[in-house]
Amino acid sequence: MTFSKYILLLGLCFYSILGLCQDKNIKVAVLNQKGQAIAGATVQLLKASDERLVKTAMGNENGIAVFTKPKAGKYIFVASALGYTPYKTAVLLFPFVNSTITINLSEADKNLGSINVVGKKQFIEHVQGKTIVNVDAAVTNTGTTILEVLEKSPGVIVDKNGSISLQGKSNVLVMIDDKLTYLSGSELSNLLGNMSSSQVNQIELITNPSAKYDASGNAGIINIKTKKTKQEGFNGSLITAYGQGKYYKNNNSLTLNYRKGAINVFANYGVNLNQNFSDIYAYRQYFGANSAVISALDQTSYFVSKNSGHLLKTGLDYYVSEKTTIGLTLTGALARRNGGSDAIANWENASGKIDSAIATYNTTDFRLKNGAANLNLKQILSKNQNLSIDLDILKYVINNDQRFTNQLLADGGYTRGSLAQTPSNLRILSAKADYIVRFGKNHKLESGFKSSSIKTDNIAAYQLFEGNNLSEDLNKSNHFLYQEDINALYSSFESKFGKFNAQAGLRYENTHYNAHQLGNSIRRDSAFSRNYSNLFPSGYISYSADSANTFSLTAGRRIDRPPYQKLNPFIYIINKYTYQRGNPFFLPQYSWNFELTHQFKRLLTTTVSFSTIKDYFSQLFISEGNDILVYTDGNVGKMNNLGLSASLQLSPFSWWQANIQGTFNHKQLKGYQNIDYSSSINQLQVNLNNQFTINKGLSAEISGYYITRARNDLQELLYPTGQLSVGLSQNLFKGKGSLKLNARDIFFTQAMEGLTGFPAANEYFILKRDTRVVSLAFTYRFGKPLKTTKRSTGGAAEEINRAGN
């Protein structure tokens, strides 16, 4: 049989199977008390024995949700819709008497603040414009940090510097509860790496945000939503986890909520304590004429750190009336990373023999403090009009003290090095208002404005020492002041007509900044400023061909502004032969993003995407003599990214649920860095999650991911990596508690490995961390049974996620 005939036969079989499936359906009609259809209702099919989720379906415009007929047995249907009280049917024995089941929902009591969702959530959910990761649905998330959960989330890659990319695109905007973190690079990585995942309910991956969101973030938005409930009475949960890799890991969280009458008070506290290591090997070769190797630098480094993180979020919601709610939220975070490293650098000559060796000893003490306050008002102006207002103030205090000691390992050798103190202070003020007006049931207009002001004060104070002699290093010392003001207006219109849904929006943003680098006795004072304005259109159109198939097209223009610190031309020491430096000529990059998506029921979601980026951000690597290489960032040219992703939700058996997601990207990068560079890459990321129900209270999980060769920067190629994790979960105390056991990265394969190209040099590197960990976690819920709350995103402050590193 020829290959083409083989493919044709497979295609005929596939569509035949689909046809058979579509002929064997059960319909659930969701109506209100007047017998009118409720469009967009969510219907869950549960096993009656343990209320385990079998399938979920969304009702069409006629209120009809369609299910493939299940195996013989006892089942329950649960229907829910916005503004209605969820309804659970009695136990039904399949085969059912009728092929259509009707459920009538009652309007919800307006005083209730939560919706009871029955049944276990799926690990991954897909809704219009976003992918939702339900953190607690995966046993293997036990005892992890938020950064570790992101590493295994579909389409997400975290590189060796802590930078996060989404769907093969870097520069993603990270938010916590719809508020920007205002951090990037190593500071963001330190914050997320010291926050316990037990505090998180969901992670939203939004690849093409609407005009309501800030235009920043070429790759889109990652929104981390912490746990909170508004149920009547007193409720709470306690989670404690201990893990052991090479070193210990301890995560703990406490969630409390009290609501009575018009008052709702909440608090969420988490503490993360751990010890970690980074084992780095790098081999750098220098080339002369005809690309011949003239010398090489063989470097090994082992870094051990003790880390701690505390996050407290507390607040008050006051329901003044049915139409007015006032809220106050206070947030505080502390993160610390204290450690040291030993490194040996061997210099080799052209024949590969060692000429000299230098030992480097490094100590670092990183400390981050954050305080934030949010005051918000939500006002129902009329039946069809809502207004929300948010005022935010945030402050970060960041300190990083380092000591580098270099010792020549030879007779008559030297001992010299550097001391560095690099404090940073950030202050952010923001105000935002959003107005919504509805025209009938199918049309909605959203408009709003946002104004923000960001000030940063950064000092880099360096000293040189040789023996006991200290002297100021004015070549590296720096004092950098920066202020940025951004003002934005947006409007978007959403409409539903027949089988079509559409949204079109436009956002205007004006940016003005002033930067001032204070001089010293050998460095001149300098200043620069810039003012620019842009329009950012966005929108989507979706078509429901039938109850099983939906098609949507999304498009949007976005911007990435350089992180504040990367505009600062001060020097940061990585090791004796490697520095990092900012770039005051760093310009914004602009991108157009397009996505075409098809969703078949909630079984299969496929997406074709294309993005083109102008003035593409990339790390740059510069040789500056004396064998020193400098890392910096800049605009290098253009990148095109063609993507294809598919997500499959399967339930091969009643006791087995599987989610498989694959993301393929073809990237083409073209730019100039002393010479013309051109590179391309085909990369694939596969995520797999399997959930197994062993009995009513015991479940298991096998999950993992694999990433092929990848490229985010013009001059750096990343080698394949991945991990496999397993876990068990046992319910206790009649569902009020649980015990979870998790083994993560059991084959110790989650290494970061690659090859970096420099002018007249290249460097192979491999980084290993303490990723093979076994964790045990205990959860206990007290008070009334916790209910998953459908939370309003409100008018949260959305600022630029660019505090730099």
JSON list of N, CA, C and O in Angstrom, two decimals, residues 160 616-623 629-636 639 669-680 710-719 754-765:
[
{"chain": "A", "resi": 160, "resn": "LYS", "atom": "N", "xyz": [17.32, 29.08, 31.91]},
{"chain": "A", "resi": 160, "resn": "LYS", "atom": "CA", "xyz": [18.30, 29.02, 33.00]},
{"chain": "A", "resi": 160, "resn": "LYS", "atom": "C", "xyz": [18.40, 30.33, 33.77]},
{"chain": "A", "resi": 160, "resn": "LYS", "atom": "O", "xyz": [18.87, 30.35, 34.90]},
{"chain": "A", "resi": 616, "resn": "TYR", "atom": "N", "xyz": [13.08, 42.88, 17.53]},
{"chain": "A", "resi": 616, "resn": "TYR", "atom": "CA", "xyz": [13.01, 41.73, 18.43]},
{"chain": "A", "resi": 616, "resn": "TYR", "atom": "C", "xyz": [14.02, 41.83, 19.57]},
{"chain": "A", "resi": 616, "resn": "TYR", "atom": "O", "xyz": [15.19, 42.16, 19.38]},
{"chain": "A", "resi": 617, "resn": "PHE", "atom": "N", "xyz": [13.54, 41.55, 20.82]},
{"chain": "A", "resi": 617, "resn": "PHE", "atom": "CA", "xyz": [14.41, 41.51, 22.00]},
{"chain": "A", "resi": 617, "resn": "PHE", "atom": "C", "xyz": [15.26, 40.24, 21.96]},
{"chain": "A", "resi": 617, "resn": "PHE", "atom": "O", "xyz": [14.76, 39.14, 21.74]},
{"chain": "A", "resi": 618, "resn": "SER", "atom": "N", "xyz": [16.53, 40.39, 22.23]},
{"chain": "A", "resi": 618, "resn": "SER", "atom": "CA", "xyz": [17.39, 39.22, 22.33]},
{"chain": "A", "resi": 618, "resn": "SER", "atom": "C", "xyz": [18.56, 39.53, 23.24]},
{"chain": "A", "resi": 618, "resn": "SER", "atom": "O", "xyz": [18.99, 40.69, 23.35]},
{"chain": "A", "resi": 619, "resn": "GLN", "atom": "N", "xyz": [19.06, 38.50, 23.92]},
{"chain": "A", "resi": 619, "resn": "GLN", "atom": "CA", "xyz": [20.33, 38.65, 24.61]},
{"chain": "A", "resi": 619, "resn": "GLN", "atom": "C", "xyz": [21.43, 38.81, 23.57]},
{"chain": "A", "resi": 619, "resn": "GLN", "atom": "O", "xyz": [21.42, 38.15, 22.53]},
{"chain": "A", "resi": 620, "resn": "LEU", "atom": "N", "xyz": [22.39, 39.68, 23.88]},
{"chain": "A", "resi": 620, "resn": "LEU", "atom": "CA", "xyz": [23.53, 39.90, 23.00]},
{"chain": "A", "resi": 620, "resn": "LEU", "atom": "C", "xyz": [24.80, 39.58, 23.78]},
{"chain": "A", "resi": 620, "resn": "LEU", "atom": "O", "xyz": [24.88, 39.83, 24.99]},
{"chain": "A", "resi": 621, "resn": "PHE", "atom": "N", "xyz": [25.80, 39.05, 23.10]},
{"chain": "A", "resi": 621, "resn": "PHE", "atom": "CA", "xyz": [27.02, 38.61, 23.75]},
{"chain": "A", "resi": 621, "resn": "PHE", "atom": "C", "xyz": [28.19, 39.30, 23.05]},
{"chain": "A", "resi": 621, "resn": "PHE", "atom": "O", "xyz": [28.41, 39.11, 21.85]},
{"chain": "A", "resi": 622, "resn": "ILE", "atom": "N", "xyz": [28.93, 40.09, 23.81]},
{"chain": "A", "resi": 622, "resn": "ILE", "atom": "CA", "xyz": [29.96, 40.96, 23.24]},
{"chain": "A", "resi": 622, "resn": "ILE", "atom": "C", "xyz": [31.31, 40.64, 23.86]},
{"chain": "A", "resi": 622, "resn": "ILE", "atom": "O", "xyz": [31.43, 40.49, 25.08]},
{"chain": "A", "resi": 623, "resn": "SER", "atom": "N", "xyz": [32.33, 40.53, 23.02]},
{"chain": "A", "resi": 623, "resn": "SER", "atom": "CA", "xyz": [33.70, 40.35, 23.50]},
{"chain": "A", "resi": 623, "resn": "SER", "atom": "C", "xyz": [34.33, 41.73, 23.73]},
{"chain": "A", "resi": 623, "resn": "SER", "atom": "O", "xyz": [34.26, 42.61, 22.88]},
{"chain": "A", "resi": 629, "resn": "LEU", "atom": "N", "xyz": [33.65, 38.39, 28.35]},
{"chain": "A", "resi": 629, "resn": "LEU", "atom": "CA", "xyz": [32.44, 38.43, 27.53]},
{"chain": "A", "resi": 629, "resn": "LEU", "atom": "C", "xyz": [31.33, 39.11, 28.32]},
{"chain": "A", "resi": 629, "resn": "LEU", "atom": "O", "xyz": [31.17, 38.87, 29.52]},
{"chain": "A", "resi": 630, "resn": "VAL", "atom": "N", "xyz": [30.58, 39.96, 27.64]},
{"chain": "A", "resi": 630, "resn": "VAL", "atom": "CA", "xyz": [29.54, 40.75, 28.28]},
{"chain": "A", "resi": 630, "resn": "VAL", "atom": "C", "xyz": [28.18, 40.34, 27.73]},
{"chain": "A", "resi": 630, "resn": "VAL", "atom": "O", "xyz": [27.97, 40.31, 26.52]},
{"chain": "A", "resi": 631, "resn": "TYR", "atom": "N", "xyz": [27.26, 40.01, 28.64]},
{"chain": "A", "resi": 631, "resn": "TYR", "atom": "CA", "xyz": [25.87, 39.76, 28.28]},
{"chain": "A", "resi": 631, "resn": "TYR", "atom": "C", "xyz": [25.12, 41.09, 28.36]},
{"chain": "A", "resi": 631, "resn": "TYR", "atom": "O", "xyz": [25.21, 41.81, 29.36]},
{"chain": "A", "resi": 632, "resn": "THR", "atom": "N", "xyz": [24.36, 41.41, 27.33]},
{"chain": "A", "resi": 632, "resn": "THR", "atom": "CA", "xyz": [23.49, 42.57, 27.39]},
{"chain": "A", "resi": 632, "resn": "THR", "atom": "C", "xyz": [22.22, 42.23, 26.62]},
{"chain": "A", "resi": 632, "resn": "THR", "atom": "O", "xyz": [22.05, 41.09, 26.16]},
{"chain": "A", "resi": 633, "resn": "ASP", "atom": "N", "xyz": [21.32, 43.17, 26.49]},
{"chain": "A", "resi": 633, "resn": "ASP", "atom": "CA", "xyz": [20.07, 42.96, 25.76]},
{"chain": "A", "resi": 633, "resn": "ASP", "atom": "C", "xyz": [19.88, 44.10, 24.79]},
{"chain": "A", "resi": 633, "resn": "ASP", "atom": "O", "xyz": [20.30, 45.24, 25.04]},
{"chain": "A", "resi": 634, "resn": "GLY", "atom": "N", "xyz": [19.23, 43.81, 23.66]},
{"chain": "A", "resi": 634, "resn": "GLY", "atom": "CA", "xyz": [18.98, 44.85, 22.68]},
{"chain": "A", "resi": 634, "resn": "GLY", "atom": "C", "xyz": [18.02, 44.40, 21.60]},
{"chain": "A", "resi": 634, "resn": "GLY", "atom": "O", "xyz": [17.47, 43.29, 21.65]},
{"chain": "A", "resi": 635, "resn": "ASN", "atom": "N", "xyz": [17.81, 45.27, 20.64]},
{"chain": "A", "resi": 635, "resn": "ASN", "atom": "CA", "xyz": [16.94, 44.98, 19.50]},
{"chain": "A", "resi": 635, "resn": "ASN", "atom": "C", "xyz": [17.81, 44.48, 18.35]},
{"chain": "A", "resi": 635, "resn": "ASN", "atom": "O", "xyz": [18.77, 45.14, 17.98]},
{"chain": "A", "resi": 636, "resn": "VAL", "atom": "N", "xyz": [17.46, 43.31, 17.82]},
{"chain": "A", "resi": 636, "resn": "VAL", "atom": "CA", "xyz": [18.35, 42.70, 16.84]},
{"chain": "A", "resi": 636, "resn": "VAL", "atom": "C", "xyz": [17.75, 42.58, 15.44]},
{"chain": "A", "resi": 636, "resn": "VAL", "atom": "O", "xyz": [18.45, 42.21, 14.51]},
{"chain": "A", "resi": 639, "resn": "MET", "atom": "N", "xyz": [11.63, 38.61, 14.14]},
{"chain": "A", "resi": 639, "resn": "MET", "atom": "CA", "xyz": [11.37, 37.19, 14.34]},
{"chain": "A", "resi": 639, "resn": "MET", "atom": "C", "xyz": [9.97, 36.86, 13.86]},
{"chain": "A", "resi": 639, "resn": "MET", "atom": "O", "xyz": [9.02, 37.57, 14.16]},
{"chain": "A", "resi": 669, "resn": "LEU", "atom": "N", "xyz": [14.70, 33.82, 12.95]},
{"chain": "A", "resi": 669, "resn": "LEU", "atom": "CA", "xyz": [15.24, 35.02, 13.56]},
{"chain": "A", "resi": 669, "resn": "LEU", "atom": "C", "xyz": [16.29, 35.62, 12.64]},
{"chain": "A", "resi": 669, "resn": "LEU", "atom": "O", "xyz": [17.19, 34.91, 12.15]},
{"chain": "A", "resi": 670, "resn": "LYS", "atom": "N", "xyz": [16.18, 36.90, 12.40]},
{"chain": "A", "resi": 670, "resn": "LYS", "atom": "CA", "xyz": [17.17, 37.61, 11.59]},
{"chain": "A", "resi": 670, "resn": "LYS", "atom": "C", "xyz": [17.54, 38.89, 12.31]},
{"chain": "A", "resi": 670, "resn": "LYS", "atom": "O", "xyz": [16.68, 39.62, 12.80]},
{"chain": "A", "resi": 671, "resn": "GLY", "atom": "N", "xyz": [18.85, 39.16, 12.38]},
{"chain": "A", "resi": 671, "resn": "GLY", "atom": "CA", "xyz": [19.29, 40.36, 13.06]},
{"chain": "A", "resi": 671, "resn": "GLY", "atom": "C", "xyz": [20.74, 40.67, 12.81]},
{"chain": "A", "resi": 671, "resn": "GLY", "atom": "O", "xyz": [21.44, 39.95, 12.08]},
{"chain": "A", "resi": 672, "resn": "TYR", "atom": "N", "xyz": [21.19, 41.75, 13.43]},
{"chain": "A", "resi": 672, "resn": "TYR", "atom": "CA", "xyz": [22.56, 42.20, 13.24]},
{"chain": "A", "resi": 672, "resn": "TYR", "atom": "C", "xyz": [23.20, 42.42, 14.60]},
{"chain": "A", "resi": 672, "resn": "TYR", "atom": "O", "xyz": [22.66, 43.11, 15.46]},
{"chain": "A", "resi": 673, "resn": "GLN", "atom": "N", "xyz": [24.36, 41.79, 14.82]},
{"chain": "A", "resi": 673, "resn": "GLN", "atom": "CA", "xyz": [25.17, 42.03, 16.00]},
{"chain": "A", "resi": 673, "resn": "GLN", "atom": "C", "xyz": [26.63, 41.92, 15.57]},
{"chain": "A", "resi": 673, "resn": "GLN", "atom": "O", "xyz": [27.22, 40.85, 15.57]},
{"chain": "A", "resi": 674, "resn": "ASN", "atom": "N", "xyz": [27.16, 43.06, 15.10]},
{"chain": "A", "resi": 674, "resn": "ASN", "atom": "CA", "xyz": [28.49, 43.13, 14.49]},
{"chain": "A", "resi": 674, "resn": "ASN", "atom": "C", "xyz": [28.52, 42.47, 13.12]},
{"chain": "A", "resi": 674, "resn": "ASN", "atom": "O", "xyz": [29.16, 42.95, 12.20]},
{"chain": "A", "resi": 675, "resn": "ILE", "atom": "N", "xyz": [27.87, 41.34, 13.00]},
{"chain": "A", "resi": 675, "resn": "ILE", "atom": "CA", "xyz": [27.70, 40.68, 11.71]},
{"chain": "A", "resi": 675, "resn": "ILE", "atom": "C", "xyz": [26.22, 40.34, 11.54]},
{"chain": "A", "resi": 675, "resn": "ILE", "atom": "O", "xyz": [25.46, 40.38, 12.50]},
{"chain": "A", "resi": 676, "resn": "ASP", "atom": "N", "xyz": [25.82, 40.01, 10.32]},
{"chain": "A", "resi": 676, "resn": "ASP", "atom": "CA", "xyz": [24.43, 39.60, 10.09]},
{"chain": "A", "resi": 676, "resn": "ASP", "atom": "C", "xyz": [24.23, 38.18, 10.61]},
{"chain": "A", "resi": 676, "resn": "ASP", "atom": "O", "xyz": [24.96, 37.26, 10.25]},
{"chain": "A", "resi": 677, "resn": "TYR", "atom": "N", "xyz": [23.22, 38.02, 11.48]},
{"chain": "A", "resi": 677, "resn": "TYR", "atom": "CA", "xyz": [22.87, 36.71, 12.02]},
{"chain": "A", "resi": 677, "resn": "TYR", "atom": "C", "xyz": [21.54, 36.27, 11.41]},
{"chain": "A", "resi": 677, "resn": "TYR", "atom": "O", "xyz": [20.64, 37.07, 11.20]},
{"chain": "A", "resi": 678, "resn": "SER", "atom": "N", "xyz": [21.43, 34.99, 11.14]},
{"chain": "A", "resi": 678, "resn": "SER", "atom": "CA", "xyz": [20.17, 34.41, 10.70]},
{"chain": "A", "resi": 678, "resn": "SER", "atom": "C", "xyz": [20.10, 33.00, 11.25]},
{"chain": "A", "resi": 678, "resn": "SER", "atom": "O", "xyz": [21.04, 32.22, 11.10]},
{"chain": "A", "resi": 679, "resn": "SER", "atom": "N", "xyz": [19.01, 32.68, 11.91]},
{"chain": "A", "resi": 679, "resn": "SER", "atom": "CA", "xyz": [18.87, 31.35, 12.47]},
{"chain": "A", "resi": 679, "resn": "SER", "atom": "C", "xyz": [17.40, 30.94, 12.43]},
{"chain": "A", "resi": 679, "resn": "SER", "atom": "O", "xyz": [16.51, 31.79, 12.41]},
{"chain": "A", "resi": 680, "resn": "SER", "atom": "N", "xyz": [17.17, 29.65, 12.43]},
{"chain": "A", "resi": 680, "resn": "SER", "atom": "CA", "xyz": [15.81, 29.12, 12.48]},
{"chain": "A", "resi": 680, "resn": "SER", "atom": "C", "xyz": [15.82, 27.86, 13.32]},
{"chain": "A", "resi": 680, "resn": "SER", "atom": "O", "xyz": [16.87, 27.23, 13.52]},
{"chain": "A", "resi": 710, "resn": "ALA", "atom": "N", "xyz": [15.45, 24.07, 21.29]},
{"chain": "A", "resi": 710, "resn": "ALA", "atom": "CA", "xyz": [14.65, 25.29, 21.26]},
{"chain": "A", "resi": 710, "resn": "ALA", "atom": "C", "xyz": [15.58, 26.49, 21.19]},
{"chain": "A", "resi": 710, "resn": "ALA", "atom": "O", "xyz": [16.78, 26.41, 21.47]},
{"chain": "A", "resi": 711, "resn": "ARG", "atom": "N", "xyz": [14.99, 27.62, 20.81]},
{"chain": "A", "resi": 711, "resn": "ARG", "atom": "CA", "xyz": [15.76, 28.86, 20.72]},
{"chain": "A", "resi": 711, "resn": "ARG", "atom": "C", "xyz": [14.86, 30.04, 21.05]},
{"chain": "A", "resi": 711, "resn": "ARG", "atom": "O", "xyz": [13.79, 30.20, 20.47]},
{"chain": "A", "resi": 712, "resn": "ASN", "atom": "N", "xyz": [15.30, 30.86, 22.03]},
{"chain": "A", "resi": 712, "resn": "ASN", "atom": "CA", "xyz": [14.61, 32.12, 22.34]},
{"chain": "A", "resi": 712, "resn": "ASN", "atom": "C", "xyz": [15.45, 33.32, 21.97]},
{"chain": "A", "resi": 712, "resn": "ASN", "atom": "O", "xyz": [14.92, 34.40, 21.72]},
{"chain": "A", "resi": 713, "resn": "ASP", "atom": "N", "xyz": [16.78, 33.17, 22.01]},
{"chain": "A", "resi": 713, "resn": "ASP", "atom": "CA", "xyz": [17.69, 34.26, 21.71]},
{"chain": "A", "resi": 713, "resn": "ASP", "atom": "C", "xyz": [18.44, 33.97, 20.41]},
{"chain": "A", "resi": 713, "resn": "ASP", "atom": "O", "xyz": [18.64, 32.82, 20.03]},
{"chain": "A", "resi": 714, "resn": "LEU", "atom": "N", "xyz": [18.85, 35.04, 19.76]},
{"chain": "A", "resi": 714, "resn": "LEU", "atom": "CA", "xyz": [19.48, 34.94, 18.45]},
{"chain": "A", "resi": 714, "resn": "LEU", "atom": "C", "xyz": [20.73, 34.07, 18.50]},
{"chain": "A", "resi": 714, "resn": "LEU", "atom": "O", "xyz": [21.01, 33.32, 17.57]},
{"chain": "A", "resi": 715, "resn": "GLN", "atom": "N", "xyz": [21.48, 34.14, 19.60]},
{"chain": "A", "resi": 715, "resn": "GLN", "atom": "CA", "xyz": [22.79, 33.50, 19.65]},
{"chain": "A", "resi": 715, "resn": "GLN", "atom": "C", "xyz": [22.84, 32.30, 20.60]},
{"chain": "A", "resi": 715, "resn": "GLN", "atom": "O", "xyz": [23.92, 31.80, 20.87]},
{"chain": "A", "resi": 716, "resn": "GLU", "atom": "N", "xyz": [21.69, 31.85, 21.10]},
{"chain": "A", "resi": 716, "resn": "GLU", "atom": "CA", "xyz": [21.71, 30.75, 22.06]},
{"chain": "A", "resi": 716, "resn": "GLU", "atom": "C", "xyz": [20.76, 29.64, 21.65]},
{"chain": "A", "resi": 716, "resn": "GLU", "atom": "O", "xyz": [19.58, 29.87, 21.39]},
{"chain": "A", "resi": 717, "resn": "LEU", "atom": "N", "xyz": [21.28, 28.41, 21.60]},
{"chain": "A", "resi": 717, "resn": "LEU", "atom": "CA", "xyz": [20.51, 27.22, 21.26]},
{"chain": "A", "resi": 717, "resn": "LEU", "atom": "C", "xyz": [20.38, 26.35, 22.51]},
{"chain": "A", "resi": 717, "resn": "LEU", "atom": "O", "xyz": [21.36, 26.07, 23.18]},
{"chain": "A", "resi": 718, "resn": "LEU", "atom": "N", "xyz": [19.14, 25.93, 22.82]},
{"chain": "A", "resi": 718, "resn": "LEU", "atom": "CA", "xyz": [18.87, 25.10, 23.99]},
{"chain": "A", "resi": 718, "resn": "LEU", "atom": "C", "xyz": [18.67, 23.66, 23.55]},
{"chain": "A", "resi": 718, "resn": "LEU", "atom": "O", "xyz": [17.99, 23.39, 22.56]},
{"chain": "A", "resi": 719, "resn": "TYR", "atom": "N", "xyz": [19.24, 22.72, 24.31]},
{"chain": "A", "resi": 719, "resn": "TYR", "atom": "CA", "xyz": [19.14, 21.30, 23.99]},
{"chain": "A", "resi": 719, "resn": "TYR", "atom": "C", "xyz": [17.90, 20.69, 24.66]},
{"chain": "A", "resi": 719, "resn": "TYR", "atom": "O", "xyz": [17.30, 21.30, 25.55]},
{"chain": "A", "resi": 754, "resn": "GLY", "atom": "N", "xyz": [22.80, 23.81, 26.63]},
{"chain": "A", "resi": 754, "resn": "GLY", "atom": "CA", "xyz": [22.75, 24.51, 25.36]},
{"chain": "A", "resi": 754, "resn": "GLY", "atom": "C", "xyz": [24.11, 24.98, 24.88]},
{"chain": "A", "resi": 754, "resn": "GLY", "atom": "O", "xyz": [25.15, 24.67, 25.47]},
{"chain": "A", "resi": 755, "resn": "LEU", "atom": "N", "xyz": [24.06, 25.77, 23.80]},
{"chain": "A", "resi": 755, "resn": "LEU", "atom": "CA", "xyz": [25.27, 26.29, 23.17]},
{"chain": "A", "resi": 755, "resn": "LEU", "atom": "C", "xyz": [25.04, 27.76, 22.84]},
{"chain": "A", "resi": 755, "resn": "LEU", "atom": "O", "xyz": [24.05, 28.11, 22.19]},
{"chain": "A", "resi": 756, "resn": "THR", "atom": "N", "xyz": [25.96, 28.62, 23.30]},
{"chain": "A", "resi": 756, "resn": "THR", "atom": "CA", "xyz": [25.86, 30.06, 23.04]},
{"chain": "A", "resi": 756, "resn": "THR", "atom": "C", "xyz": [26.96, 30.48, 22.08]},
{"chain": "A", "resi": 756, "resn": "THR", "atom": "O", "xyz": [28.13, 30.09, 22.25]},
{"chain": "A", "resi": 757, "resn": "GLY", "atom": "N", "xyz": [26.60, 31.26, 21.06]},
{"chain": "A", "resi": 757, "resn": "GLY", "atom": "CA", "xyz": [27.57, 31.75, 20.10]},
{"chain": "A", "resi": 757, "resn": "GLY", "atom": "C", "xyz": [27.94, 33.19, 20.39]},
{"chain": "A", "resi": 757, "resn": "GLY", "atom": "O", "xyz": [27.07, 34.06, 20.53]},
{"chain": "A", "resi": 758, "resn": "PHE", "atom": "N", "xyz": [29.25, 33.47, 20.54]},
{"chain": "A", "resi": 758, "resn": "PHE", "atom": "CA", "xyz": [29.77, 34.81, 20.75]},
{"chain": "A", "resi": 758, "resn": "PHE", "atom": "C", "xyz": [30.56, 35.22, 19.50]},
{"chain": "A", "resi": 758, "resn": "PHE", "atom": "O", "xyz": [30.91, 34.37, 18.68]},
{"chain": "A", "resi": 759, "resn": "PRO", "atom": "N", "xyz": [30.89, 36.48, 19.39]},
{"chain": "A", "resi": 759, "resn": "PRO", "atom": "CA", "xyz": [31.85, 36.87, 18.34]},
{"chain": "A", "resi": 759, "resn": "PRO", "atom": "C", "xyz": [33.20, 36.21, 18.61]},
{"chain": "A", "resi": 759, "resn": "PRO", "atom": "O", "xyz": [33.80, 36.39, 19.68]},
{"chain": "A", "resi": 760, "resn": "ALA", "atom": "N", "xyz": [33.65, 35.38, 17.70]},
{"chain": "A", "resi": 760, "resn": "ALA", "atom": "CA", "xyz": [34.93, 34.69, 17.79]},
{"chain": "A", "resi": 760, "resn": "ALA", "atom": "C", "xyz": [35.02, 33.76, 18.98]},
{"chain": "A", "resi": 760, "resn": "ALA", "atom": "O", "xyz": [36.11, 33.47, 19.49]},
{"chain": "A", "resi": 761, "resn": "ALA", "atom": "N", "xyz": [33.88, 33.23, 19.45]},
{"chain": "A", "resi": 761, "resn": "ALA", "atom": "CA", "xyz": [33.88, 32.30, 20.58]},
{"chain": "A", "resi": 761, "resn": "ALA", "atom": "C", "xyz": [32.53, 31.59, 20.64]},
{"chain": "A", "resi": 761, "resn": "ALA", "atom": "O", "xyz": [31.54, 32.06, 20.07]},
{"chain": "A", "resi": 762, "resn": "ASN", "atom": "N", "xyz": [32.51, 30.45, 21.31]},
{"chain": "A", "resi": 762, "resn": "ASN", "atom": "CA", "xyz": [31.24, 29.83, 21.66]},
{"chain": "A", "resi": 762, "resn": "ASN", "atom": "C", "xyz": [31.37, 29.15, 23.02]},
{"chain": "A", "resi": 762, "resn": "ASN", "atom": "O", "xyz": [32.47, 28.95, 23.53]},
{"chain": "A", "resi": 763, "resn": "GLU", "atom": "N", "xyz": [30.21, 28.83, 23.62]},
{"chain": "A", "resi": 763, "resn": "GLU", "atom": "CA", "xyz": [30.23, 28.26, 24.97]},
{"chain": "A", "resi": 763, "resn": "GLU", "atom": "C", "xyz": [29.15, 27.20, 25.11]},
{"chain": "A", "resi": 763, "resn": "GLU", "atom": "O", "xyz": [27.97, 27.47, 24.90]},
{"chain": "A", "resi": 764, "resn": "TYR", "atom": "N", "xyz": [29.57, 25.99, 25.47]},
{"chain": "A", "resi": 764, "resn": "TYR", "atom": "CA", "xyz": [28.63, 24.93, 25.83]},
{"chain": "A", "resi": 764, "resn": "TYR", "atom": "C", "xyz": [28.37, 25.04, 27.33]},
{"chain": "A", "resi": 764, "resn": "TYR", "atom": "O", "xyz": [29.28, 25.29, 28.12]},
{"chain": "A", "resi": 765, "resn": "PHE", "atom": "N", "xyz": [27.10, 24.84, 27.76]},
{"chain": "A", "resi": 765, "resn": "PHE", "atom": "CA", "xyz": [26.79, 24.90, 29.18]},
{"chain": "A", "resi": 765, "resn": "PHE", "atom": "C", "xyz": [25.74, 23.86, 29.53]},
{"chain": "A", "resi": 765, "resn": "PHE", "atom": "O", "xyz": [24.95, 23.43, 28.69]}
]
